[in-house]
Each structure stands twice: as structure tokens, then as C-alpha cells.
Coordinates of C-alpha atoms and ligand atoms in Angstrom, one line a residue:
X28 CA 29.9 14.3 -2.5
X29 CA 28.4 12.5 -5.6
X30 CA 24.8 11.2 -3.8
X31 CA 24.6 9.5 -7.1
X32 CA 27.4 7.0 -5.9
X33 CA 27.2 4.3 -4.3
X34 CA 30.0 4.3 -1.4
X35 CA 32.7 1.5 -1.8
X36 CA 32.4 0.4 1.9
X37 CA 28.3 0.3 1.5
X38 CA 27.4 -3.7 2.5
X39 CA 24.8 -5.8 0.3
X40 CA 21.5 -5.5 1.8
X41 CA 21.3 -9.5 1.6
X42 CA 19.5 -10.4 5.6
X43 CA 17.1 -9.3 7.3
X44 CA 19.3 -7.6 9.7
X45 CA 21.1 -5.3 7.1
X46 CA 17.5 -4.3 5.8
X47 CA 16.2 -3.3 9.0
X48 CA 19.0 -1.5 8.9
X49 CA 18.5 0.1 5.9
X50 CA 14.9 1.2 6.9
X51 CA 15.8 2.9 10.1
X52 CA 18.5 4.6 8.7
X53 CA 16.2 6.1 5.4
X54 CA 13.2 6.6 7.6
X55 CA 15.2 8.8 10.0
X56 CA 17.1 10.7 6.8
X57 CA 13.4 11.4 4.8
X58 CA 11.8 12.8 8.0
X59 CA 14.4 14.9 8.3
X60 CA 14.7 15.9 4.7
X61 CA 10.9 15.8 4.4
X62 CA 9.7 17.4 7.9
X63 CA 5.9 18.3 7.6
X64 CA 5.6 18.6 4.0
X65 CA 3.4 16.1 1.8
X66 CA 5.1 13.8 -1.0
X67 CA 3.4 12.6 -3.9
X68 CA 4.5 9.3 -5.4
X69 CA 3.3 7.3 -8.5
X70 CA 2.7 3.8 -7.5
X71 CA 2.7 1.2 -10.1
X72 CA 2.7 -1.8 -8.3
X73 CA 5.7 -2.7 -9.3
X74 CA 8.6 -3.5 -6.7
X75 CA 10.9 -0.4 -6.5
X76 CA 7.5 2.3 -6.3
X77 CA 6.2 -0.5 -3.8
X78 CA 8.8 -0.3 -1.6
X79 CA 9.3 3.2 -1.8
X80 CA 5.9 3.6 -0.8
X81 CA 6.2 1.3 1.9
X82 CA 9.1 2.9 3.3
X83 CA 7.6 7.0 3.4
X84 CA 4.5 5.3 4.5
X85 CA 6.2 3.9 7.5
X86 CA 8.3 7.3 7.6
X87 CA 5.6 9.9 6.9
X88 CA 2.4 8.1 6.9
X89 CA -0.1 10.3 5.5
X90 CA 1.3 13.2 4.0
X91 CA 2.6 10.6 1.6
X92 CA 0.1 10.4 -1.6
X93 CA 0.0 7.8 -3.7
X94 CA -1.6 7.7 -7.5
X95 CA -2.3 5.0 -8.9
X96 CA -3.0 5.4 -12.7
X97 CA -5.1 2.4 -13.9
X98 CA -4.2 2.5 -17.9
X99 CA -6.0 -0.4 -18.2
X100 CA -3.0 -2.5 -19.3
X101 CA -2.4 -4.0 -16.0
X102 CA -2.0 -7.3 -15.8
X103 CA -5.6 -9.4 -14.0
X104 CA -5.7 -8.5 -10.5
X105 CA -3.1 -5.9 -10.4
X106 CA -5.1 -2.7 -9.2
X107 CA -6.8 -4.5 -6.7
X108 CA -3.9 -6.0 -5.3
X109 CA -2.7 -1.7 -5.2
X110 CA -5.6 -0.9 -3.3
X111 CA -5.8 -4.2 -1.0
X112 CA -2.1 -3.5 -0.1
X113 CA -1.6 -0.3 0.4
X114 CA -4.8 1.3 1.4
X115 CA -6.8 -1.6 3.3
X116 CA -3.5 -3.1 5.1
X117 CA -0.9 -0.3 5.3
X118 CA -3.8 2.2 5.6
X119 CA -2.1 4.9 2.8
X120 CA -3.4 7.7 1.7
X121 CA -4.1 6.2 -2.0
X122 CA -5.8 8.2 -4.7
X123 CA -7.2 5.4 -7.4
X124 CA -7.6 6.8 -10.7
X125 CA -9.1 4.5 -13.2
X126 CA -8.2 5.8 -16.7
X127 CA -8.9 2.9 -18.9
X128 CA -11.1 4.5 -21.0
X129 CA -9.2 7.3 -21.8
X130 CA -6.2 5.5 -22.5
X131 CA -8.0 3.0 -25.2
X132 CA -10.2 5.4 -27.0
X133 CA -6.9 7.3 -27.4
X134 CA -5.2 4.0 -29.0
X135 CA -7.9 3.1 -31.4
X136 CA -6.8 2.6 -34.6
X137 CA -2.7 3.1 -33.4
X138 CA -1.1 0.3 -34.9
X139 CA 2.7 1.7 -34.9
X140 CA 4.6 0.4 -31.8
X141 CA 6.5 3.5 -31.2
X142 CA 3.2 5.6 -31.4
X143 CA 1.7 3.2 -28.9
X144 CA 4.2 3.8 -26.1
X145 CA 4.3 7.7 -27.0
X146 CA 0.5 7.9 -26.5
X147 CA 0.5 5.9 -23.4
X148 CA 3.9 7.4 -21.7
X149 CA 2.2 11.0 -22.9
X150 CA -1.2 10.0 -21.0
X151 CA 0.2 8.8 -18.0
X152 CA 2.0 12.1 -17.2
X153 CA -1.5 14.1 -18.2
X154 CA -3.4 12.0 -16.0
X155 CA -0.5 12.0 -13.0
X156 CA -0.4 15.9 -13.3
X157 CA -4.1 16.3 -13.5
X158 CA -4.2 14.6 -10.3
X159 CA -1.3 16.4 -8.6
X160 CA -2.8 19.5 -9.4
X161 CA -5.7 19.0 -7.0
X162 CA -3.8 18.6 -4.4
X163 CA -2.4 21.3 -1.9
X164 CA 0.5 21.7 -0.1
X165 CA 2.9 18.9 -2.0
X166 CA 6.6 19.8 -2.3
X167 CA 7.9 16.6 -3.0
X168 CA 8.0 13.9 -5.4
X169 CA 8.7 10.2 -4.6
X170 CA 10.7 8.0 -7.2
X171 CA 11.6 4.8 -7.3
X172 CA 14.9 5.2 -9.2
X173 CA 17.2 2.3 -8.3
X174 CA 20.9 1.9 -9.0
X175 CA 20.8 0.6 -11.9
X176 CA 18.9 3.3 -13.2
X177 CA 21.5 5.6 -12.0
X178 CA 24.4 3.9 -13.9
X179 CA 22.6 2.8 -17.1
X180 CA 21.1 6.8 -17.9
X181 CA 24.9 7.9 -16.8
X182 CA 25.9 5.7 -19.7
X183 CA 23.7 6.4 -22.0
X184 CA 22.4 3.0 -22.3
X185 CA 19.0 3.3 -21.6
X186 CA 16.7 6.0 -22.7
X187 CA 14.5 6.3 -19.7
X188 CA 11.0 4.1 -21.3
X189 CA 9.2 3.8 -18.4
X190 CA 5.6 5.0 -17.9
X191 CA 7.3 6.3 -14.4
X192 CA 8.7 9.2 -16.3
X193 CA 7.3 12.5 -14.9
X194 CA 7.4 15.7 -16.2
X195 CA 10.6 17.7 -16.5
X196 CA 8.2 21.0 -15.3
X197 CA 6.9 19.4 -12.1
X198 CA 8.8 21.3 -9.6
X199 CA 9.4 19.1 -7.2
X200 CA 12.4 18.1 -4.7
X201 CA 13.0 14.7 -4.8
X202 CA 12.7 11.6 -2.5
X203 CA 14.4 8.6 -3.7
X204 CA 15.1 6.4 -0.7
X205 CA 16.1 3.2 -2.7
X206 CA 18.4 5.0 -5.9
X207 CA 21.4 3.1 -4.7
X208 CA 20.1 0.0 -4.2
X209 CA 20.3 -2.8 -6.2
X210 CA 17.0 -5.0 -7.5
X211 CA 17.8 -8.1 -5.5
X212 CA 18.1 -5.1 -2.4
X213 CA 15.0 -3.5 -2.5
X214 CA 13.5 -7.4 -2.7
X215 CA 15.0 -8.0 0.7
X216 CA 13.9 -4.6 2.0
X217 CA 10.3 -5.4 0.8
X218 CA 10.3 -8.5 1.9
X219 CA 11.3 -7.0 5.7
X220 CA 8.6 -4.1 4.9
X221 CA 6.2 -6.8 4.8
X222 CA 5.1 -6.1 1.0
X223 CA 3.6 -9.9 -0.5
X224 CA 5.7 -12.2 -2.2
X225 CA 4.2 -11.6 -5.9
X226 CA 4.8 -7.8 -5.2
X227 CA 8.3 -8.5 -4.1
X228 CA 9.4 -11.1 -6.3
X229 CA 7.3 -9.7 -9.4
X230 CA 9.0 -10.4 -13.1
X231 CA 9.6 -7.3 -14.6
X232 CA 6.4 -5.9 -16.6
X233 CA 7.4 -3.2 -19.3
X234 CA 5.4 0.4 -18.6
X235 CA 3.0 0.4 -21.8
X236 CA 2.0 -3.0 -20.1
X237 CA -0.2 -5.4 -21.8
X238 CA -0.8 -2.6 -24.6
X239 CA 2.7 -4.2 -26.7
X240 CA 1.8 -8.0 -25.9
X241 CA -1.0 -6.8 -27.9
X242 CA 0.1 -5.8 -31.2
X243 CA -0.8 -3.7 -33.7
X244 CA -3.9 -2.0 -33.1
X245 CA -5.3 -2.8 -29.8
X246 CA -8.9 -4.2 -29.3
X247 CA -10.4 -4.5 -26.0
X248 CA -11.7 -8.1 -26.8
X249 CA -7.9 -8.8 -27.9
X250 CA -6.6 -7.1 -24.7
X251 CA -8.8 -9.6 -22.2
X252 CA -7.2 -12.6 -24.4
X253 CA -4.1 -10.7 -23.2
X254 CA -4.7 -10.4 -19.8
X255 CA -7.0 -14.1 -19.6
X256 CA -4.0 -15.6 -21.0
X257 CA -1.7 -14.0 -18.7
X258 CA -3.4 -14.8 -15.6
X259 CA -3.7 -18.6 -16.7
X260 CA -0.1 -18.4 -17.3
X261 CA 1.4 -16.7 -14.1
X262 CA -1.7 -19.3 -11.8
X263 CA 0.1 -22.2 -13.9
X264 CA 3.4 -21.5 -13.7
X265 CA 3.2 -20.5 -9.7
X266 CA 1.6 -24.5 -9.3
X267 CA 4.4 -25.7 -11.2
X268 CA 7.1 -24.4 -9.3
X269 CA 8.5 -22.1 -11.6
X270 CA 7.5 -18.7 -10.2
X271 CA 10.5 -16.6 -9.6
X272 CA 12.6 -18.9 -11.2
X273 CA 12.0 -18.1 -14.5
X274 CA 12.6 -14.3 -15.4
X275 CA 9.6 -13.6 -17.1
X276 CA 6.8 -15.5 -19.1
X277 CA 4.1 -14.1 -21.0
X278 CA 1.6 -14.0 -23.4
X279 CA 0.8 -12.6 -27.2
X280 CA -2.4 -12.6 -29.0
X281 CA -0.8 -11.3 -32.0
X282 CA -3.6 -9.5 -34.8
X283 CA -4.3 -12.3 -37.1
X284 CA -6.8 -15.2 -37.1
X285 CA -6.8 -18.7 -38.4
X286 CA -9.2 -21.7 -38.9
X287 CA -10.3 -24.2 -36.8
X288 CA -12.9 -26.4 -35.5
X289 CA -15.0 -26.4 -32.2
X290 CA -18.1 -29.1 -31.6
X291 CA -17.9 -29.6 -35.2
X292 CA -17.8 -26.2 -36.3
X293 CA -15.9 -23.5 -38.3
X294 CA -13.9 -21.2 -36.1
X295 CA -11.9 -18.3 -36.8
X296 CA -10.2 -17.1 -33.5
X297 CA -6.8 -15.6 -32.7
X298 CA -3.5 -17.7 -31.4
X299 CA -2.3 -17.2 -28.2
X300 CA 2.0 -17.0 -28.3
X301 CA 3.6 -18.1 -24.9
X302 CA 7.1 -16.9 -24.2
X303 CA 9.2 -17.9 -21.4
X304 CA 12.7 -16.6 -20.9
X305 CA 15.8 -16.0 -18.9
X306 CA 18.6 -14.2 -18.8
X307 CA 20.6 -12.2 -16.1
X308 CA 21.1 -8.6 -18.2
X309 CA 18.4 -8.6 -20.5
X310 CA 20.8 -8.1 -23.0
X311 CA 21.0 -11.9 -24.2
X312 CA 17.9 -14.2 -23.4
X313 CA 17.0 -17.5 -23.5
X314 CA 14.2 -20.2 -23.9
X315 CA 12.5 -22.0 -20.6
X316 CA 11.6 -24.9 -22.2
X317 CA 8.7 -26.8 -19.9
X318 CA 8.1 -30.2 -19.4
X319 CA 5.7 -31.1 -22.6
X320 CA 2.3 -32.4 -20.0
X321 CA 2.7 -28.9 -18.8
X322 CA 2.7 -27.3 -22.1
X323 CA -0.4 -29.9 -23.3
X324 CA -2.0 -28.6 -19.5
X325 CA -1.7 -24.7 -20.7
X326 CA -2.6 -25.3 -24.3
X327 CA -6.2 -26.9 -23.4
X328 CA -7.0 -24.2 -20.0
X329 CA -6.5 -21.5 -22.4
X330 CA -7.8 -23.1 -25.4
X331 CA -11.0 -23.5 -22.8
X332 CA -10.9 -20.1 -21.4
X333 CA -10.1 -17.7 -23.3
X334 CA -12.6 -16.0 -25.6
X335 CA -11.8 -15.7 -29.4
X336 CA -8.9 -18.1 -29.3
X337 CA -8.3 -21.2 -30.9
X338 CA -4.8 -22.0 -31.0
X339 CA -1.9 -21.7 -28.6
X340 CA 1.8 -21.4 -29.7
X341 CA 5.3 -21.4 -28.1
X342 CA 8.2 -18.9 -28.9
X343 CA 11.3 -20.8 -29.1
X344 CA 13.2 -17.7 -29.8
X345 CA 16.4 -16.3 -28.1
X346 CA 17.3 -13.2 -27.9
X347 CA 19.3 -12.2 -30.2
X348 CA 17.9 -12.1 -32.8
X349 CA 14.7 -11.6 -31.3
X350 CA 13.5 -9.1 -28.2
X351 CA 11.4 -10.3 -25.3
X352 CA 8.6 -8.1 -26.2
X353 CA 6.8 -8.1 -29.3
X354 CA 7.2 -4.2 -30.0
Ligands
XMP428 P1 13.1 -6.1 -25.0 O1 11.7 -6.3 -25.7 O2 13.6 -4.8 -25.3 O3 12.8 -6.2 -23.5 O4 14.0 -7.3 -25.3 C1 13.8 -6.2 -22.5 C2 13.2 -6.0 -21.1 O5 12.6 -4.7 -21.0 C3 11.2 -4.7 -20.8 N1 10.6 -3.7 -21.7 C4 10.1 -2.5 -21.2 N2 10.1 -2.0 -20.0 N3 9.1 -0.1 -20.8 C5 9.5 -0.8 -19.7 O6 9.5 -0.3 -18.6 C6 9.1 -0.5 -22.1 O7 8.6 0.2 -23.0 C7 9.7 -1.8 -22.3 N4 9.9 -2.5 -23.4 C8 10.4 -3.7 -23.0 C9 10.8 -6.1 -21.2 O8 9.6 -6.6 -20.6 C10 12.0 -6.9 -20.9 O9 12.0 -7.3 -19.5

């Protein structure tokens, strides 16, 4: 049998009920396939490793071990919501690594986009495998893969980006409890695991992270515009109703400057570019457009805010022809 497939007669998880289901049924399956052994797992914070975690944590409680690599392109608040979740509530066994420093003195001076994600992808693994290796005793390796994972790399489609890419050498069995489970799935299983709204119903966040909504070269001072930005953004957008209803917003502080004027003086700061799209594949994209007191609302918070910025701009692009992201 194909455990790849998804079986014809297998039910959307859409209730409560079916997800309860689910969780019995993989908790008793990984204890089985796990026994005593211990089970690393990468935890981004993201949904799909959230969940996962949640589930072997319910499962296997501690001989689960979760890393989470700080790259320093997380979004505000993002580590700390790792560590208040998972090791002050559910208790985990949750190795922090904070490796900001190491991934920005690697990226000074990197302007290419392609080089970017290389370094950081490359650095992630290092840095995961550093971590493994001082640890005993772990035979297995926690992903969350979801389905459409599985079909997209079957196809071809998608040449596996994501920072969760480990390396081919780690010899590992794996444990992927949610691989044939669809996103709007392992929302309703997280949602019954108890796992916070904004982790459940998160927008998708690429892997490099903040690192190509800062482009060219990246800057620490530009990277807390980035992040300052962000976090006015996503507080705004949750008070106007629009969280989880629009796929994903975001924000740019692209490498140039321009002139303006502050309590009658000269100022030469960078802009701030807000995009807001949805779509359903990804594939085609469009524009949110928000009501115009909102927009005047974000323009002067961020204008008052954020350091080294004195101008805030609004991407009216689809896509085609353009991305989402800006590398
Ligand atoms: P683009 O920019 O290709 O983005 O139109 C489409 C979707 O993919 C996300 N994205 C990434 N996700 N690693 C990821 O995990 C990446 O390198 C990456 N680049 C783009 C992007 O946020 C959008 O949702």
C-alpha cells in the first residue's frame, strides 16, 4: 500500500468530532511505531510543525525534542510565542537556539535573492544538526509534511524551499502524523489540540522569513523596520476585522531612501511597501484593497513608529505579473 495516498473513503477532518478522531487514532499508531525511542522535530512555529508537535507531545511527551532555530527573521513575538506555547503550557521538552547572530553576519553584504535563501536554508540545517548531534538516543525525526506537499513534489511542482528541509544524511525514520492531511485539516486538528488561534490560523510566512521582505542586502536597522512594520500591520489588521480573512499581508522596506520633512527638517529615511493579497492556489493573486481611513490609520502609526522611515506605500499589484514576495 502507497502510505503516500490518501484513501478514497478517508472523511474531511471538518468537526471537532472527526479531529478527535484523528488524534486518537495517530497517537495510538506513533506510540506504536515510536515505542520508547526519542523523536527530534524542528519546530517553526508555523501550523503544520505546531501541530505535529502538539500531537507527539500528547503521544510521547518527553522523548519528543523540539528545536527551535531563531534565525532572527521571525516575525515580532514569534519565538516567544514558541517557548510560551509549547514549553510553559504544554510543558515540552524545547531546546531554544537563538542563532541570529550567526545568520546576519553570514548575510552581510549578500544582496542576490537566490544567495540569500541558500545561505539561510544552508545555516538552518548546520545549526539543526549541530543541535541533534548533542543529543543521545534519537532515532526519529518529526516532519510536518502535509498533503499537499506530497502531491506538489510528486509533480514536480515545487522544489522543496522551505527552511524545514533537513539533511538527506540524517539517518532518521520518519514521523509524519499529518502528511495526508490537508491545510484547512491540521487547522481543525490544532484548533481541538488546543494550539492559539494566531498559531492555527497563521498566513503563510515563507522560510527565509523577513530576510526577502528585506531586499537586497540586509541591515539590521532595515530588518526592525521589517519586523516594526509587520507587527503594526498584523495588530491593525486583527482590530479591523480582517485577520484570517485575508491570505496574507505584509510589509517591505525596500533598499532605497527618499526625502522628506519632519518638525521642519530634512529627512532621508526608507519607505515602507504594504502588500495585501488573496488568492486560493497561490498561483494567481490578488489585491485586498482596505477602506482608505484604514490605510490613512496605518500610514501615520507607522510613519510614527517605525525608525528610519518616512514614507509608506501600497502595492496594487496582482500576481501575475508580479510574485507575493519581493525575491
Ligand atoms: P511568491 O513570491 O512565489 O510566493 O509568489 C508564493 C507563496 O510562497 C511563499 N514563499 C515562500 N515560502 N519559502 C517558503 O517557505 C520560500 O522561500 C518562499 N518564497 C515565497 C510566499 O510567502 C507566498 O505565500
Amino acid at each position: 500500500m502507497d502510505t503516500n495516498k490518501r484513501p478514497e473513503t478517508m472523511k474531511r477532518i471538518t468537526t471537532p468530532e472527526l479531529a478527535q478522531a484523528f488524534i486518537d487514532e495517530q497517537i495510538t499508531k506513533m506510540r506504536e511505531q515510536i515505542g520508547d525511542k526519542k523523536v527530534l522535530l524542528a519546530l517553526s512555529g508555523g501550523v503544520d510543525s505546531s501541530v505535529v508537535a502538539a500531537l507527539l507531545i500528547k503521544a510521547i511527551g518527553k522523548q519528543l525534542v523540539c528545536v527551535h532555530v531563531n534565525h532572527g527573521l521571525l516575525r515580532k513575538g514569534e519565538p516567544e510565542q514558541v517557548i510560551k506555547v509549547f514549553r510553559d503550557e504544554m510543558d515540552a521538552n524545547l531546546v531554544y537556539v537563538d542563532a541570529t547572530d550567526r545568520f546576519l553576519d553570514l548575510l552581510k553584504d549578500v544582496d542576490d535573492p537566490e544567495e540569500k535563501r541558500k545561505i539561510i536554508g544552508g545555516e538552518f540545517i548546520k545549526v539543526f544538526a549541530e543541535e541533534a548531534a548533542k543529543l543521545d538516543g534519537i532515532e526519529f525525526l518529526a516532519q510536518g509534511t502535509i498533503y499537499p506537499d506530497i502531491l506538489e513534489s510528486k509533480d514536480g511542482i515545487k522544489a522543496h524551499h522551505n527552511v524545514g528541509g533537513l539533511p538527506e544524511d540524517m539517518d532518521f525514520e520518519l514521523v509524519e502524523p499529518v502528511k495526508l492531511l490537508y491545510k484547512d485539516e491540521v487547522r481543525v486538528v490544532g484548533k481541538e489540540l488546543g494550539l492559539p488561534d494566531d498559531m492555527n490560523y497563521r498566513q503563510p510566512f515563507p522560510g527565509p522569513g523577513l530576510g526577502v521582505r528585506c531586499p537586497g542586502a540586509i541591515t539590521r536597522e532595515r530588518l526592525e523596520a521589517v519586523r516594526e512594520s509587520d507587527a503594526i500591520l498584523r495588530e491593525e489588521f486583527k482590530k479591523e476585522g480582517l485577520e484570517g480573512k485575508v491570505w496574507q499581508y505584509f510589509t517591505v522596506v525596500p533598499d532605497f531612501k527618499s526625502t522628506g520633512i519632519k518638525d521642519g527638517k530634512r529627512t532621508f529615511a526608507w519607505p515602507v511597501i504594504i502588500r495585501a493579497i488573496n488568492t486560493t492556489d497561490v498561483v494567481e493573486v490578488s489585491v485586498e484593497h482596505l477602506r482608505p481611513e484604514f490605510m490613512d490609520h496605518l500610514v501615520s502609526r507607522i510613519i510614527s513608529e517605525v525608525d528610519g522611515v518616512n514614507r509608506v506605500l501600497y502595492d496594487f499589484t496582482p500576481k501575475p505579473p508580479a510574485t507575493v514576495e519581493y525575491e
